[in-house]
């Protein structure tokens, strides 16, 4: 945990560094870290990946999780430069046996994390069905450290619609979640890449969204 927090303190974006530094201080106040630690791999994609002319099976996805499957595919291709292809719901990669085995572990970790967080996010009061896609996009961008620049427009939330009434300005009907799903997901995605325990990430998701929920169901 200390190594993961130190990584966030060094590479984090926005408020991640300050938050990680505070957590490090609390850990060091409670525990003794002078003993040698166990070897860890903080980054899922640390190491070498070898390409092969033969496509090897990596992972099988459900038919209703195309967005998660694409996130895994894009992450592998972008980071390892190993070409991937779909065969029905199976993801294959042009990789050696050893690399394919490693990619299977990576795909499993990412998929299980995305599934669990999407399920937990979708169950939160105030979240609409249309928020899922933007949430998954945020998880991916956070995991790949591709957060949108300051001033760059956030992805549209499909759950938002505009209505007009007679001689009145346009208003927006929004979900009760007054924080953008993309923003919520960014830091969670970063933690997925550095293998922070899923229970801890899910707890953070719950805490962040509960702070932003409102009892109002009217027009914003």
PDB file of C-alpha atoms in Angstrom:
ATOM      1  CA  UNK A   1       0.000   0.000   0.000  1.00  0.00           C
ATOM      2  CA  UNK A   2       2.839   2.406   0.807  1.00  0.00           C
ATOM      3  CA  UNK A   3       4.436   1.840  -2.606  1.00  0.00           C
ATOM      4  CA  UNK A   4       1.130   2.432  -4.376  1.00  0.00           C
ATOM      5  CA  UNK A   5       0.543   5.647  -2.440  1.00  0.00           C
ATOM      6  CA  UNK A   6       4.085   6.808  -3.174  1.00  0.00           C
ATOM      7  CA  UNK A   7       3.446   6.216  -6.869  1.00  0.00           C
ATOM      8  CA  UNK A   8       0.263   8.302  -6.713  1.00  0.00           C
ATOM      9  CA  UNK A   9       2.101  11.006  -4.761  1.00  0.00           C
ATOM     10  CA  UNK A  10       4.682  11.159  -7.555  1.00  0.00           C
ATOM     11  CA  UNK A  11       2.521  10.701 -10.668  1.00  0.00           C
ATOM     12  CA  UNK A  12      -0.949  11.706  -9.550  1.00  0.00           C
ATOM     13  CA  UNK A  13      -2.980  14.475 -11.119  1.00  0.00           C
ATOM     14  CA  UNK A  14      -4.949  17.311  -9.578  1.00  0.00           C
ATOM     15  CA  UNK A  15      -5.557  16.551  -5.886  1.00  0.00           C
ATOM     16  CA  UNK A  16      -4.271  12.966  -6.022  1.00  0.00           C
ATOM     17  CA  UNK A  17      -0.748  13.901  -4.970  1.00  0.00           C
ATOM     18  CA  UNK A  18      -1.806  15.850  -1.889  1.00  0.00           C
ATOM     19  CA  UNK A  19      -4.271  13.131  -0.861  1.00  0.00           C
ATOM     20  CA  UNK A  20      -1.632  10.412  -1.281  1.00  0.00           C
ATOM     21  CA  UNK A  21       0.929  12.419   0.711  1.00  0.00           C
ATOM     22  CA  UNK A  22      -1.514  12.769   3.614  1.00  0.00           C
ATOM     23  CA  UNK A  23      -2.260   9.035   3.579  1.00  0.00           C
ATOM     24  CA  UNK A  24       1.485   8.256   3.530  1.00  0.00           C
ATOM     25  CA  UNK A  25       2.019  10.452   6.593  1.00  0.00           C
ATOM     26  CA  UNK A  26      -0.796   8.684   8.460  1.00  0.00           C
ATOM     27  CA  UNK A  27       0.572   5.236   7.559  1.00  0.00           C
ATOM     28  CA  UNK A  28       4.106   6.098   8.644  1.00  0.00           C
ATOM     29  CA  UNK A  29       2.783   7.453  11.935  1.00  0.00           C
ATOM     30  CA  UNK A  30       1.030   4.141  12.665  1.00  0.00           C
ATOM     31  CA  UNK A  31       3.366   1.539  11.165  1.00  0.00           C
ATOM     32  CA  UNK A  32       7.078   0.719  10.974  1.00  0.00           C
ATOM     33  CA  UNK A  33       8.342   0.659   7.386  1.00  0.00           C
ATOM     34  CA  UNK A  34      12.049   0.291   8.168  1.00  0.00           C
ATOM     35  CA  UNK A  35      12.035  -3.446   7.390  1.00  0.00           C
ATOM     36  CA  UNK A  36      12.614  -4.488   3.763  1.00  0.00           C
ATOM     37  CA  UNK A  37       9.362  -4.674   1.819  1.00  0.00           C
ATOM     38  CA  UNK A  38       8.159  -7.365  -0.565  1.00  0.00           C
ATOM     39  CA  UNK A  39       8.826  -6.942  -4.247  1.00  0.00           C
ATOM     40  CA  UNK A  40       5.774  -5.494  -5.975  1.00  0.00           C
ATOM     41  CA  UNK A  41       4.744  -4.538  -9.486  1.00  0.00           C
ATOM     42  CA  UNK A  42       2.952  -1.212  -9.042  1.00  0.00           C
ATOM     43  CA  UNK A  43       2.155  -0.826 -12.735  1.00  0.00           C
ATOM     44  CA  UNK A  44       0.082  -3.508 -14.464  1.00  0.00           C
ATOM     45  CA  UNK A  45       2.007  -2.965 -17.681  1.00  0.00           C
ATOM     46  CA  UNK A  46       5.511  -2.996 -16.224  1.00  0.00           C
ATOM     47  CA  UNK A  47       7.849  -5.357 -18.087  1.00  0.00           C
ATOM     48  CA  UNK A  48       8.410  -6.523 -21.641  1.00  0.00           C
ATOM     49  CA  UNK A  49       5.830  -7.861 -24.095  1.00  0.00           C
ATOM     50  CA  UNK A  50       6.757  -9.938 -27.130  1.00  0.00           C
ATOM     51  CA  UNK A  51       4.788 -10.107 -30.337  1.00  0.00           C
ATOM     52  CA  UNK A  52       4.127 -13.258 -32.355  1.00  0.00           C
ATOM     53  CA  UNK A  53       2.578 -13.964 -35.749  1.00  0.00           C
ATOM     54  CA  UNK A  54       0.011 -16.228 -34.073  1.00  0.00           C
ATOM     55  CA  UNK A  55      -3.040 -14.781 -32.308  1.00  0.00           C
ATOM     56  CA  UNK A  56      -3.486 -16.166 -28.797  1.00  0.00           C
ATOM     57  CA  UNK A  57      -6.652 -16.127 -26.666  1.00  0.00           C
ATOM     58  CA  UNK A  58      -6.591 -13.445 -23.961  1.00  0.00           C
ATOM     59  CA  UNK A  59     -10.080 -13.061 -22.508  1.00  0.00           C
ATOM     60  CA  UNK A  60     -13.786 -13.723 -23.152  1.00  0.00           C
ATOM     61  CA  UNK A  61     -16.309 -10.921 -22.551  1.00  0.00           C
ATOM     62  CA  UNK A  62     -20.055 -10.852 -22.098  1.00  0.00           C
ATOM     63  CA  UNK A  63     -22.120  -9.652 -25.045  1.00  0.00           C
ATOM     64  CA  UNK A  64     -23.397  -6.672 -23.071  1.00  0.00           C
ATOM     65  CA  UNK A  65     -20.004  -5.240 -22.072  1.00  0.00           C
ATOM     66  CA  UNK A  66     -18.643  -3.936 -25.364  1.00  0.00           C
ATOM     67  CA  UNK A  67     -17.392  -0.753 -23.689  1.00  0.00           C
ATOM     68  CA  UNK A  68     -15.358  -2.686 -21.109  1.00  0.00           C
ATOM     69  CA  UNK A  69     -13.991  -5.039 -23.776  1.00  0.00           C
ATOM     70  CA  UNK A  70     -12.832  -2.096 -25.895  1.00  0.00           C
ATOM     71  CA  UNK A  71     -11.175  -0.495 -22.879  1.00  0.00           C
ATOM     72  CA  UNK A  72      -9.119  -3.653 -22.322  1.00  0.00           C
ATOM     73  CA  UNK A  73      -8.232  -3.931 -26.018  1.00  0.00           C
ATOM     74  CA  UNK A  74      -7.198  -0.288 -26.338  1.00  0.00           C
ATOM     75  CA  UNK A  75      -5.167  -0.413 -23.115  1.00  0.00           C
ATOM     76  CA  UNK A  76      -3.209  -3.460 -24.284  1.00  0.00           C
ATOM     77  CA  UNK A  77      -2.553  -2.117 -27.775  1.00  0.00           C
ATOM     78  CA  UNK A  78      -1.642   1.385 -26.583  1.00  0.00           C
ATOM     79  CA  UNK A  79       0.725   0.256 -23.825  1.00  0.00           C
ATOM     80  CA  UNK A  80       2.311  -2.930 -25.184  1.00  0.00           C
ATOM     81  CA  UNK A  81       2.031  -2.313 -28.962  1.00  0.00           C
ATOM     82  CA  UNK A  82       0.656  -5.855 -29.280  1.00  0.00           C
ATOM     83  CA  UNK A  83      -2.131  -5.963 -31.945  1.00  0.00           C
ATOM     84  CA  UNK A  84      -5.430  -7.421 -30.738  1.00  0.00           C
ATOM     85  CA  UNK A  85      -8.507  -8.698 -32.561  1.00  0.00           C
ATOM     86  CA  UNK A  86     -11.978  -9.918 -31.632  1.00  0.00           C
ATOM     87  CA  UNK A  87     -13.414 -13.290 -32.565  1.00  0.00           C
ATOM     88  CA  UNK A  88     -17.009 -13.085 -31.500  1.00  0.00           C
ATOM     89  CA  UNK A  89     -16.727 -12.254 -27.757  1.00  0.00           C
ATOM     90  CA  UNK A  90     -13.137 -13.491 -27.441  1.00  0.00           C
ATOM     91  CA  UNK A  91     -10.172 -11.112 -27.393  1.00  0.00           C
ATOM     92  CA  UNK A  92      -7.021 -12.447 -29.053  1.00  0.00           C
ATOM     93  CA  UNK A  93      -3.545 -10.893 -29.202  1.00  0.00           C
ATOM     94  CA  UNK A  94      -0.601 -11.506 -31.523  1.00  0.00           C
ATOM     95  CA  UNK A  95       1.701 -12.475 -28.682  1.00  0.00           C
ATOM     96  CA  UNK A  96       3.998 -15.231 -27.527  1.00  0.00           C
ATOM     97  CA  UNK A  97       2.642 -17.743 -25.015  1.00  0.00           C
ATOM     98  CA  UNK A  98       4.376 -16.043 -22.089  1.00  0.00           C
ATOM     99  CA  UNK A  99       3.148 -12.593 -23.107  1.00  0.00           C
ATOM    100  CA  UNK A 100      -0.368 -13.908 -23.757  1.00  0.00           C
ATOM    101  CA  UNK A 101      -0.474 -15.355 -20.241  1.00  0.00           C
ATOM    102  CA  UNK A 102       0.617 -12.009 -18.827  1.00  0.00           C
ATOM    103  CA  UNK A 103      -1.987 -10.172 -20.896  1.00  0.00           C
ATOM    104  CA  UNK A 104      -4.678 -12.554 -19.651  1.00  0.00           C
ATOM    105  CA  UNK A 105      -3.827 -11.558 -16.094  1.00  0.00           C
ATOM    106  CA  UNK A 106      -3.950  -7.876 -17.012  1.00  0.00           C
ATOM    107  CA  UNK A 107      -7.259  -8.260 -18.879  1.00  0.00           C
ATOM    108  CA  UNK A 108      -8.760 -10.184 -15.977  1.00  0.00           C
ATOM    109  CA  UNK A 109      -7.754  -7.514 -13.459  1.00  0.00           C
ATOM    110  CA  UNK A 110      -9.050  -4.623 -15.568  1.00  0.00           C
ATOM    111  CA  UNK A 111     -12.308  -6.356 -16.498  1.00  0.00           C
ATOM    112  CA  UNK A 112     -13.160  -7.454 -12.964  1.00  0.00           C
ATOM    113  CA  UNK A 113     -12.387  -3.967 -11.652  1.00  0.00           C
ATOM    114  CA  UNK A 114     -14.442  -2.211 -14.329  1.00  0.00           C
ATOM    115  CA  UNK A 115     -17.367  -4.628 -13.861  1.00  0.00           C
ATOM    116  CA  UNK A 116     -17.470  -4.178 -10.106  1.00  0.00           C
ATOM    117  CA  UNK A 117     -17.176  -0.393 -10.202  1.00  0.00           C
ATOM    118  CA  UNK A 118     -19.755   0.003 -12.999  1.00  0.00           C
ATOM    119  CA  UNK A 119     -22.187  -2.179 -11.058  1.00  0.00           C
ATOM    120  CA  UNK A 120     -21.643  -0.207  -7.867  1.00  0.00           C
ATOM    121  CA  UNK A 121     -21.876   3.118  -9.673  1.00  0.00           C
ATOM    122  CA  UNK A 122     -25.071   2.140 -11.502  1.00  0.00           C
ATOM    123  CA  UNK A 123     -26.733   1.216  -8.198  1.00  0.00           C
ATOM    124  CA  UNK A 124     -26.135   4.642  -6.656  1.00  0.00           C
ATOM    125  CA  UNK A 125     -29.202   6.827  -6.233  1.00  0.00           C
ATOM    126  CA  UNK A 126     -29.331   9.550  -8.836  1.00  0.00           C
ATOM    127  CA  UNK A 127     -27.317   7.749 -11.523  1.00  0.00           C
ATOM    128  CA  UNK A 128     -29.020   7.308 -14.891  1.00  0.00           C
ATOM    129  CA  UNK A 129     -28.573   4.500 -17.410  1.00  0.00           C
ATOM    130  CA  UNK A 130     -26.916   6.938 -19.786  1.00  0.00           C
ATOM    131  CA  UNK A 131     -24.133   7.683 -17.287  1.00  0.00           C
ATOM    132  CA  UNK A 132     -22.504   4.257 -17.744  1.00  0.00           C
ATOM    133  CA  UNK A 133     -20.657   5.035 -20.966  1.00  0.00           C
ATOM    134  CA  UNK A 134     -19.149   8.258 -19.639  1.00  0.00           C
ATOM    135  CA  UNK A 135     -18.164   6.525 -16.397  1.00  0.00           C
ATOM    136  CA  UNK A 136     -16.339   3.754 -18.297  1.00  0.00           C
ATOM    137  CA  UNK A 137     -14.614   6.401 -20.411  1.00  0.00           C
ATOM    138  CA  UNK A 138     -13.373   8.074 -17.230  1.00  0.00           C
ATOM    139  CA  UNK A 139     -12.090   4.781 -15.834  1.00  0.00           C
ATOM    140  CA  UNK A 140     -10.136   4.174 -19.035  1.00  0.00           C
ATOM    141  CA  UNK A 141      -8.662   7.679 -19.257  1.00  0.00           C
ATOM    142  CA  UNK A 142      -7.659   7.557 -15.599  1.00  0.00           C
ATOM    143  CA  UNK A 143      -6.046   4.143 -16.025  1.00  0.00           C
ATOM    144  CA  UNK A 144      -4.119   5.358 -19.083  1.00  0.00           C
ATOM    145  CA  UNK A 145      -3.288   8.764 -17.552  1.00  0.00           C
ATOM    146  CA  UNK A 146      -5.129  10.483 -20.396  1.00  0.00           C
ATOM    147  CA  UNK A 147      -7.276  12.861 -18.373  1.00  0.00           C
ATOM    148  CA  UNK A 148      -8.752  15.759 -20.324  1.00  0.00           C
ATOM    149  CA  UNK A 149      -6.849  19.010 -20.079  1.00  0.00           C
ATOM    150  CA  UNK A 150      -8.136  21.941 -18.050  1.00  0.00           C
ATOM    151  CA  UNK A 151     -10.695  23.771 -20.145  1.00  0.00           C
ATOM    152  CA  UNK A 152     -11.329  20.797 -22.412  1.00  0.00           C
ATOM    153  CA  UNK A 153     -14.996  19.892 -22.592  1.00  0.00           C
ATOM    154  CA  UNK A 154     -16.112  16.782 -20.711  1.00  0.00           C
ATOM    155  CA  UNK A 155     -17.992  14.017 -22.581  1.00  0.00           C
ATOM    156  CA  UNK A 156     -21.737  14.549 -22.894  1.00  0.00           C
ATOM    157  CA  UNK A 157     -23.950  12.676 -20.451  1.00  0.00           C
ATOM    158  CA  UNK A 158     -26.551  10.766 -22.429  1.00  0.00           C
ATOM    159  CA  UNK A 159     -28.994  11.065 -19.561  1.00  0.00           C
ATOM    160  CA  UNK A 160     -29.271  14.825 -19.939  1.00  0.00           C
ATOM    161  CA  UNK A 161     -32.096  16.198 -22.078  1.00  0.00           C
ATOM    162  CA  UNK A 162     -33.255  19.702 -22.845  1.00  0.00           C
ATOM    163  CA  UNK A 163     -36.857  20.879 -22.749  1.00  0.00           C
ATOM    164  CA  UNK A 164     -38.574  24.099 -23.697  1.00  0.00           C
ATOM    165  CA  UNK A 165     -41.721  25.715 -22.452  1.00  0.00           C
ATOM    166  CA  UNK A 166     -43.639  28.643 -23.811  1.00  0.00           C
ATOM    167  CA  UNK A 167     -41.508  31.806 -23.832  1.00  0.00           C
ATOM    168  CA  UNK A 168     -39.113  30.359 -21.245  1.00  0.00           C
ATOM    169  CA  UNK A 169     -35.391  29.770 -21.605  1.00  0.00           C
ATOM    170  CA  UNK A 170     -34.152  26.217 -22.107  1.00  0.00           C
ATOM    171  CA  UNK A 171     -33.489  24.198 -18.974  1.00  0.00           C
ATOM    172  CA  UNK A 172     -31.745  20.907 -18.480  1.00  0.00           C
ATOM    173  CA  UNK A 173     -33.200  17.835 -16.857  1.00  0.00           C
ATOM    174  CA  UNK A 174     -30.313  16.117 -15.077  1.00  0.00           C
ATOM    175  CA  UNK A 175     -29.830  13.139 -12.852  1.00  0.00           C
ATOM    176  CA  UNK A 176     -29.591  13.735  -9.111  1.00  0.00           C
ATOM    177  CA  UNK A 177     -25.846  13.096  -9.299  1.00  0.00           C
ATOM    178  CA  UNK A 178     -24.399  16.605  -9.464  1.00  0.00           C
ATOM    179  CA  UNK A 179     -20.869  15.484 -10.287  1.00  0.00           C
ATOM    180  CA  UNK A 180     -19.861  14.382 -13.752  1.00  0.00           C
ATOM    181  CA  UNK A 181     -19.432  10.568 -14.026  1.00  0.00           C
ATOM    182  CA  UNK A 182     -16.208  11.104 -15.992  1.00  0.00           C
ATOM    183  CA  UNK A 183     -14.727  13.136 -13.147  1.00  0.00           C
ATOM    184  CA  UNK A 184     -15.757  10.524 -10.575  1.00  0.00           C
ATOM    185  CA  UNK A 185     -14.125   7.728 -12.555  1.00  0.00           C
ATOM    186  CA  UNK A 186     -10.751   9.324 -13.346  1.00  0.00           C
ATOM    187  CA  UNK A 187      -9.039   8.719 -10.007  1.00  0.00           C
ATOM    188  CA  UNK A 188     -10.593   5.265  -9.717  1.00  0.00           C
ATOM    189  CA  UNK A 189      -9.106   4.261 -13.064  1.00  0.00           C
ATOM    190  CA  UNK A 190      -5.683   5.452 -11.975  1.00  0.00           C
ATOM    191  CA  UNK A 191      -5.870   3.184  -8.932  1.00  0.00           C
ATOM    192  CA  UNK A 192      -6.907   0.177 -11.041  1.00  0.00           C
ATOM    193  CA  UNK A 193      -3.653   0.442 -12.984  1.00  0.00           C
ATOM    194  CA  UNK A 194      -1.621   0.428  -9.775  1.00  0.00           C
ATOM    195  CA  UNK A 195      -3.543  -2.503  -8.276  1.00  0.00           C
ATOM    196  CA  UNK A 196      -5.065  -0.690  -5.314  1.00  0.00           C
ATOM    197  CA  UNK A 197      -7.433  -3.195  -3.628  1.00  0.00           C
ATOM    198  CA  UNK A 198     -10.851  -3.142  -5.286  1.00  0.00           C
ATOM    199  CA  UNK A 199     -12.611  -2.830  -1.931  1.00  0.00           C
ATOM    200  CA  UNK A 200     -10.719   0.401  -1.272  1.00  0.00           C
ATOM    201  CA  UNK A 201     -11.533   1.823  -4.710  1.00  0.00           C
ATOM    202  CA  UNK A 202     -15.215   0.924  -4.314  1.00  0.00           C
ATOM    203  CA  UNK A 203     -15.299   2.599  -0.895  1.00  0.00           C
ATOM    204  CA  UNK A 204     -13.839   5.759  -2.401  1.00  0.00           C
ATOM    205  CA  UNK A 205     -16.473   5.699  -5.150  1.00  0.00           C
ATOM    206  CA  UNK A 206     -19.220   5.455  -2.555  1.00  0.00           C
ATOM    207  CA  UNK A 207     -17.781   8.279  -0.468  1.00  0.00           C
ATOM    208  CA  UNK A 208     -17.291  10.650  -3.406  1.00  0.00           C
ATOM    209  CA  UNK A 209     -20.740  10.170  -4.902  1.00  0.00           C
ATOM    210  CA  UNK A 210     -22.612  10.355  -1.611  1.00  0.00           C
ATOM    211  CA  UNK A 211     -21.119  13.776  -0.959  1.00  0.00           C
ATOM    212  CA  UNK A 212     -22.493  15.056  -4.264  1.00  0.00           C
ATOM    213  CA  UNK A 213     -25.988  13.610  -4.175  1.00  0.00           C
ATOM    214  CA  UNK A 214     -28.905  15.923  -3.604  1.00  0.00           C
ATOM    215  CA  UNK A 215     -32.420  15.169  -2.438  1.00  0.00           C
ATOM    216  CA  UNK A 216     -33.852  17.461  -5.075  1.00  0.00           C
ATOM    217  CA  UNK A 217     -35.385  15.803  -8.103  1.00  0.00           C
ATOM    218  CA  UNK A 218     -36.400  18.966  -9.904  1.00  0.00           C
ATOM    219  CA  UNK A 219     -34.727  20.963 -12.646  1.00  0.00           C
ATOM    220  CA  UNK A 220     -31.201  22.271 -12.234  1.00  0.00           C
TER     221      UNK A 220
END
